[in-house]
Tab-separated table of C-alpha atoms in Angstrom:
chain	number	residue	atom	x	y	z
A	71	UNK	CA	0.000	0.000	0.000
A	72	UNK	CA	1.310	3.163	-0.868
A	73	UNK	CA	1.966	6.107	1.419
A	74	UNK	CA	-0.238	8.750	1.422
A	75	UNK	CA	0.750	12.820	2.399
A	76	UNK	CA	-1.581	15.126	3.212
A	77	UNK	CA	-0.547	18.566	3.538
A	78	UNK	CA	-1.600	20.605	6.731
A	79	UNK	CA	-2.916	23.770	6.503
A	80	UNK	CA	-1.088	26.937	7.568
A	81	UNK	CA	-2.808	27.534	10.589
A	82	UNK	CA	-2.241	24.226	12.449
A	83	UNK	CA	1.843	24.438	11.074
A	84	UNK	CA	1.820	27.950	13.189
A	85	UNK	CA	-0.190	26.768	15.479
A	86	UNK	CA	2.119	23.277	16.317
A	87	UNK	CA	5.299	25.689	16.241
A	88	UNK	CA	3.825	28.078	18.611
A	89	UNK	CA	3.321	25.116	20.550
A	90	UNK	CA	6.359	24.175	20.439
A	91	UNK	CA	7.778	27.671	21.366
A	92	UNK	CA	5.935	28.311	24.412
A	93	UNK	CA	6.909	24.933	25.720
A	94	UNK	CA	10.212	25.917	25.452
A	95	UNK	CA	9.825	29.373	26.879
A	96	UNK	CA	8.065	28.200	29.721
A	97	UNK	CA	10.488	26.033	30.359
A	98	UNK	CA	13.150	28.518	30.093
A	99	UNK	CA	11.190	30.991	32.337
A	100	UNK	CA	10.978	27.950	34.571
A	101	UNK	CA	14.598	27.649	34.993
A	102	UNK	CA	14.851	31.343	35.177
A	103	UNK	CA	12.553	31.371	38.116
A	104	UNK	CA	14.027	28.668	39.927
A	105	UNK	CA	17.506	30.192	39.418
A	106	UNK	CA	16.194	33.944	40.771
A	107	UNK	CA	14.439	32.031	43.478
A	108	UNK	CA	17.507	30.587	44.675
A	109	UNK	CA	19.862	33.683	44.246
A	110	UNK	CA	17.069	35.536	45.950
A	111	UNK	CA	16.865	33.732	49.089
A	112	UNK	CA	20.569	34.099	49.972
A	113	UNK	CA	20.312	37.658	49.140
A	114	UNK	CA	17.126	38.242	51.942
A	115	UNK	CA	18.824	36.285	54.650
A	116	UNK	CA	21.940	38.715	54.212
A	117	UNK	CA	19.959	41.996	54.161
A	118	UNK	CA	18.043	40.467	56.859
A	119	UNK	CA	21.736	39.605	58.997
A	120	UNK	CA	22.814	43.423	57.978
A	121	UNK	CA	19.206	44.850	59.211
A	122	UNK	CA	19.848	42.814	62.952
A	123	UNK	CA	23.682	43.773	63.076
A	124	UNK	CA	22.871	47.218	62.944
A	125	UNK	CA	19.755	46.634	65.157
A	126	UNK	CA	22.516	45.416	67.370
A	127	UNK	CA	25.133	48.325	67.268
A	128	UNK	CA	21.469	50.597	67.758
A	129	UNK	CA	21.042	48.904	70.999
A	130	UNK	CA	24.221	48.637	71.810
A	131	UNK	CA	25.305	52.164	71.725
A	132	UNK	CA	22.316	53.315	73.385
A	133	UNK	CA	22.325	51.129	76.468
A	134	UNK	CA	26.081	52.154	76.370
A	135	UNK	CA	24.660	55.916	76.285
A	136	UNK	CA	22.586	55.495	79.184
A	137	UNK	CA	24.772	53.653	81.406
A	138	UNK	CA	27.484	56.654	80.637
A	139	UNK	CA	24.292	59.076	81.757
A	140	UNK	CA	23.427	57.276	84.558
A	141	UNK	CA	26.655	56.823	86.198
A	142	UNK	CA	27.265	60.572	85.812
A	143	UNK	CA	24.460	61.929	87.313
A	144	UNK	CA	24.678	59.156	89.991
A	145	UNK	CA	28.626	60.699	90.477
A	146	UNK	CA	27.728	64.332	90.813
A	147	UNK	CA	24.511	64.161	92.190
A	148	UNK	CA	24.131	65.718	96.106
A	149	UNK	CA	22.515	62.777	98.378
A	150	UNK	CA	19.825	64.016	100.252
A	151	UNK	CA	20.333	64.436	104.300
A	152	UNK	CA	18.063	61.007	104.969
A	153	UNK	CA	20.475	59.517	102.711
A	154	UNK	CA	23.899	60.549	103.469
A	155	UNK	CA	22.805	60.000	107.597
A	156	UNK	CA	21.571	56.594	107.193
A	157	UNK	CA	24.864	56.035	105.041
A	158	UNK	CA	27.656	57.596	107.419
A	159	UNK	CA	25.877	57.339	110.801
A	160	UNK	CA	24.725	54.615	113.318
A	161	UNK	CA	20.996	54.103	113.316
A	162	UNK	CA	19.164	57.100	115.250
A	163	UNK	CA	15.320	57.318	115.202
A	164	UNK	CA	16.547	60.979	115.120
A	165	UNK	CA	17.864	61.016	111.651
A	166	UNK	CA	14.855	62.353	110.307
A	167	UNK	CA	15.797	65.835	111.922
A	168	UNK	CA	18.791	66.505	110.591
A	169	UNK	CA	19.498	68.921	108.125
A	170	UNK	CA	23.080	69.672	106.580
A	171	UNK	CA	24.226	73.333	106.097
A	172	UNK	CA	27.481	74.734	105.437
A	173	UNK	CA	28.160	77.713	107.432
A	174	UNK	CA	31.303	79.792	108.616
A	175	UNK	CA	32.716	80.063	112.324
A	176	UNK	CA	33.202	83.432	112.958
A	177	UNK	CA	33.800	83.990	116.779
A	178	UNK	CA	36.760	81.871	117.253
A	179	UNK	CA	39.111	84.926	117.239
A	180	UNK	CA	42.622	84.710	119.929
A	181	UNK	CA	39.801	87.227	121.959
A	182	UNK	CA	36.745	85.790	121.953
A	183	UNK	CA	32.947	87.125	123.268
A	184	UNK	CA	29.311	85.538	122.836
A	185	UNK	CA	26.450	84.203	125.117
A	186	UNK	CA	28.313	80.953	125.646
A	187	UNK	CA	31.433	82.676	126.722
A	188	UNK	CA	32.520	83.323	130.782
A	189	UNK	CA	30.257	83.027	133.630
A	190	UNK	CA	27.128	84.655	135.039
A	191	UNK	CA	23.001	84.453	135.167
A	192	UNK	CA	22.707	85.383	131.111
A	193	UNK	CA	25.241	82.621	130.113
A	194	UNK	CA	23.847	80.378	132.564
A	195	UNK	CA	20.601	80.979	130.674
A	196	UNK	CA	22.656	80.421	126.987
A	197	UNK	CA	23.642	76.618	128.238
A	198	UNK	CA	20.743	75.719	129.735
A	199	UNK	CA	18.836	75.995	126.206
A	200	UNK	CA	21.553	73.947	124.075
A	201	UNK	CA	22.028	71.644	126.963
A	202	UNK	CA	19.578	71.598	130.127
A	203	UNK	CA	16.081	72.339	128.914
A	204	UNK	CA	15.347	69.486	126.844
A	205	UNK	CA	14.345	65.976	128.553
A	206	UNK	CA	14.767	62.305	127.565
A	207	UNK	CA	12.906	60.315	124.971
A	208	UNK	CA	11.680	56.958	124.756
A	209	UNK	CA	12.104	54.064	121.664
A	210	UNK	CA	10.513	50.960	121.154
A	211	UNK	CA	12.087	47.640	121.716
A	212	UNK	CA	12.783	47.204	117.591
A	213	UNK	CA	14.801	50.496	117.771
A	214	UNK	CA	16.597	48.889	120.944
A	215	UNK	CA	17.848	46.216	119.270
A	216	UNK	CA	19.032	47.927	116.340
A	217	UNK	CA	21.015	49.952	118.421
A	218	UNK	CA	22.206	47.182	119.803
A	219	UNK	CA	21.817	47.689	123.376
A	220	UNK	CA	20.617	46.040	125.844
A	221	UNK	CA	17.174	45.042	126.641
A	222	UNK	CA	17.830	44.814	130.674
A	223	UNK	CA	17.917	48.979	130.053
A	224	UNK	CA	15.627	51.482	131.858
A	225	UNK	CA	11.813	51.004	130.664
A	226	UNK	CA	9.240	53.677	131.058
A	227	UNK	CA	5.962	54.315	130.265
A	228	UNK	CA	5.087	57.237	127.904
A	229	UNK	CA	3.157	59.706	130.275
A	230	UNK	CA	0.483	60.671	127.496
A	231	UNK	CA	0.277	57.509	125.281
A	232	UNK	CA	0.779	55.174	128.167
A	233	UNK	CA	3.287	53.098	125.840
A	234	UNK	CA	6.221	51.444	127.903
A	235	UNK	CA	9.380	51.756	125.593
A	236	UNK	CA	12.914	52.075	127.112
A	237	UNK	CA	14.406	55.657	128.396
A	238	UNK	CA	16.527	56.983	126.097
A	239	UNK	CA	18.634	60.402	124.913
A	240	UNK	CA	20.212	62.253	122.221
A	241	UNK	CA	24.478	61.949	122.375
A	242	UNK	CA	24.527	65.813	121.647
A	243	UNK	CA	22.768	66.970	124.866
A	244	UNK	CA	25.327	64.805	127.068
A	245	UNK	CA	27.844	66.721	124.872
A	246	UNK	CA	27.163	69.587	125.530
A	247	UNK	CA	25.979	68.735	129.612
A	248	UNK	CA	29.753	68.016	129.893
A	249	UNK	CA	31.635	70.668	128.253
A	250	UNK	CA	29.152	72.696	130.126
A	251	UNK	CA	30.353	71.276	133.107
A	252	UNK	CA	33.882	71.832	132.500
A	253	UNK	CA	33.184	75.701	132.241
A	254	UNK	CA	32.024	75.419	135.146
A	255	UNK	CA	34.811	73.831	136.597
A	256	UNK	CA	36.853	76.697	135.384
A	257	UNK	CA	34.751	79.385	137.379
A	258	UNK	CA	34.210	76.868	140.218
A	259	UNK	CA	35.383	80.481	142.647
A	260	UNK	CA	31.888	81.430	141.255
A	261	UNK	CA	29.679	77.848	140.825
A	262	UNK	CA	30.814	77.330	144.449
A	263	UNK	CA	28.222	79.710	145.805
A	264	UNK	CA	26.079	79.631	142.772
A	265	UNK	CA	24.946	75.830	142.513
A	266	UNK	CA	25.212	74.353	139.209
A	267	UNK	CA	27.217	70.713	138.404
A	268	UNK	CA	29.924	72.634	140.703
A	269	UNK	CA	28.401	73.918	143.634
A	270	UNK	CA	25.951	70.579	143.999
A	271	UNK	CA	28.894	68.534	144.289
A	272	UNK	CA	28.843	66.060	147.163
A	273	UNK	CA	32.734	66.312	147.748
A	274	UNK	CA	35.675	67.556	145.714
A	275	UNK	CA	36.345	64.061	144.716
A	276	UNK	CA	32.915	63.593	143.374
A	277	UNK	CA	33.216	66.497	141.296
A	278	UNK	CA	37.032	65.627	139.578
A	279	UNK	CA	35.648	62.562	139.019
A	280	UNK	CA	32.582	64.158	137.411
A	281	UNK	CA	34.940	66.366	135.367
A	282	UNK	CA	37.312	63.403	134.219
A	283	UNK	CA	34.020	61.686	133.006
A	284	UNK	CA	33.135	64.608	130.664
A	285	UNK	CA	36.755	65.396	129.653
A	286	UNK	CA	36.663	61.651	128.306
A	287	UNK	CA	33.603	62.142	126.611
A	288	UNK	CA	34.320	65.114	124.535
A	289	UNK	CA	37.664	63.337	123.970
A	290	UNK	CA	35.987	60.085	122.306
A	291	UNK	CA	33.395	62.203	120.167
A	292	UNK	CA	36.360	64.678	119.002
A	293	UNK	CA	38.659	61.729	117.907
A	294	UNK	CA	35.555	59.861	116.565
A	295	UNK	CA	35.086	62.510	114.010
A	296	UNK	CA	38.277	63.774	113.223
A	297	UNK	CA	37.399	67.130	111.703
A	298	UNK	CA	40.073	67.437	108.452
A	299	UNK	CA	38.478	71.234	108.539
A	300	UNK	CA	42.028	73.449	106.943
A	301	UNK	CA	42.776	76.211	109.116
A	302	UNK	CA	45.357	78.872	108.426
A	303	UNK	CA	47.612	81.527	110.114
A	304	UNK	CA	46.826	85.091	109.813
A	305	UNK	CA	47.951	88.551	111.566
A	306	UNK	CA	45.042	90.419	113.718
A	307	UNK	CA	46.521	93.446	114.237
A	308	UNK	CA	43.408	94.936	115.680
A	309	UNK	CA	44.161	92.761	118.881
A	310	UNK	CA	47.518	94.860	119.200
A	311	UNK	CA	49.715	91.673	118.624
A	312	UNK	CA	52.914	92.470	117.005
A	313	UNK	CA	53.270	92.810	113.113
A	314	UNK	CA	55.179	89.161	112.927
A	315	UNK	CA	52.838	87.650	115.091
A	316	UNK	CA	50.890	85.247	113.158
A	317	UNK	CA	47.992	83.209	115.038
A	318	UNK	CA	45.614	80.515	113.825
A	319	UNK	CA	42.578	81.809	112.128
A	320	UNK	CA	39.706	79.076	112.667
A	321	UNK	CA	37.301	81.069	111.257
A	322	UNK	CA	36.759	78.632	108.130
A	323	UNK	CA	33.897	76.754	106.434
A	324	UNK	CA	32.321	73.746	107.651
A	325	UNK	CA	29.613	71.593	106.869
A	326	UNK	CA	27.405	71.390	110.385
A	327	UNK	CA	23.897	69.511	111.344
A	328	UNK	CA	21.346	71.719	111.706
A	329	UNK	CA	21.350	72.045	115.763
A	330	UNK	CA	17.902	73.522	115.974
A	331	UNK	CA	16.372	70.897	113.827
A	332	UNK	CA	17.938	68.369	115.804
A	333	UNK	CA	16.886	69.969	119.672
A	334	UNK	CA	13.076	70.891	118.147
A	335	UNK	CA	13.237	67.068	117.366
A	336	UNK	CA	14.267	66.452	121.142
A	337	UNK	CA	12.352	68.480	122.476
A	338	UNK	CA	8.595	67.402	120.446
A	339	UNK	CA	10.116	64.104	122.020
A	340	UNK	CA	10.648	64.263	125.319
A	341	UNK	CA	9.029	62.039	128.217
A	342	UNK	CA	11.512	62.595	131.042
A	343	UNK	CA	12.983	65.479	132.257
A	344	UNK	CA	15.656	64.975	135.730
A	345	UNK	CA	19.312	65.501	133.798
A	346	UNK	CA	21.473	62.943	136.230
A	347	UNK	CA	23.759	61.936	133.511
């Protein structure tokens, strides 16, 4: 049997070749697409690693900021009185009087004058307010034992609360009670015949031995703080000393507790008033 050809018409030629075609350009966009595909990944995941290293530096740098910030305020900035007691003092229910200042001494001149200086009814007066006319106070057991003292010490009973508590007083009073006492001592030709520590002395023993208990005091306290106040040498001419004669000039800045804060605290506190200390 013999062969037989039949021609195909234009159309269906064009149409088989542009069959043909667009299999082979889809299969070439095919590959293109998987090739893009897999260069694009790699090329997200590194913008994506540069993104979160800089995110990183970002943080970085500002946590670095303000630590730097925070470490220099914290450096120069003044603590508060509450603070700076509670940090360089021994517990005192007190504390919450005090209030730093920084003042100047100006009366300790080589001649020296004032209400605290000498003997007589008007300086009598002068001591009795920083030292005599403010009574005891009472704290709690909890503030006894963070004192650390004793619980075998002198209880009381609050005279308008009717609270029991333990008998208690401010260091500054006894302070000042004693150096007090040693002016005293100095004028004894006048606290003889004018009561006082002096002239209510028992014996003369009683009253040495009174006086070597205060001089030890003030000694303690005045080692205890040490004052590293500067003082320099100056001439006061105006005292008639010689124009080579150089003498200490103490009148220099210091940086004092507040003593009427302190005594108004004392005093709004007090229970107990007899001063046999």
């Amino acid at each position: 049997m013999s062969k037989v050809y039949h021609s195909l018409p234009l159309d269906e030629e064009k149409l088989d070749d542009d069959s043909t075609t667009f299999a082979s350009t889809t299969r070439t966009l095919s590959i293109d697409s998987d090739s893009e595909r897999a260069g694009f990944v790699p090329r997200v995941r590194h913008r994506l690693a540069q993104h979160w290293m800089w995110l990183g530096h970002a943080v970085l740098l500002t946590t670095s900021v303000t630590l730097f910030t925070l470490s220099f305020c914290a450096r120069n900035a003044k603590p508060n009185d509450a603070t700076y007691t509670s940090a360089y003092s021994s517990y005192s229910p007190a504390a919450v009087a005090v209030r730093y200042e920084t003042t100047r001494f100006t009366n300790l001149t080589p001649v020296v004058e004032g209400p605290f200086v000498g003997f007589g009814p008007e300086v009598d007066l002068a001591w009795d307010y920083i030292a005599n006319d403010i009574g005891d106070t009472m704290i709690s057991e909890e503030e006894l034992d963070k004192l650390g003292l004793p619980r075998n010490s002198l209880k009381i009973t609050h005279p308008r609360t009717g609270e029991v508590g333990y008998r208690a007083a401010l260091e500054v009073f006894h302070q000042l009670h004693c150096l007090n006492l040693v002016r005293q001592a100095v004028y004894k030709d006048y606290y003889k015949h004018h009561g006082g520590d002096v002239g209510g002395a028992d014996s003369k023993e009683d009253l040495m031995g009174h006086v070597d208990h205060c001089i030890e005091t003030l000694r303690t306290n005045l080692m205890c703080q040490s004052d590293i106040g500067i003082f320099t040498f100056k001439l006061f001419p105006e005292y008639g000393f010689a124009d080579d004669d150089y003498w200490p000039d103490f009148n220099t800045l210091h940086t004092c507790r507040n003593f009427e804060a302190v005594r108004s605290w004392a005093v709004e506190h007090t229970v107990a008033w007899d001063h046999n200390v």
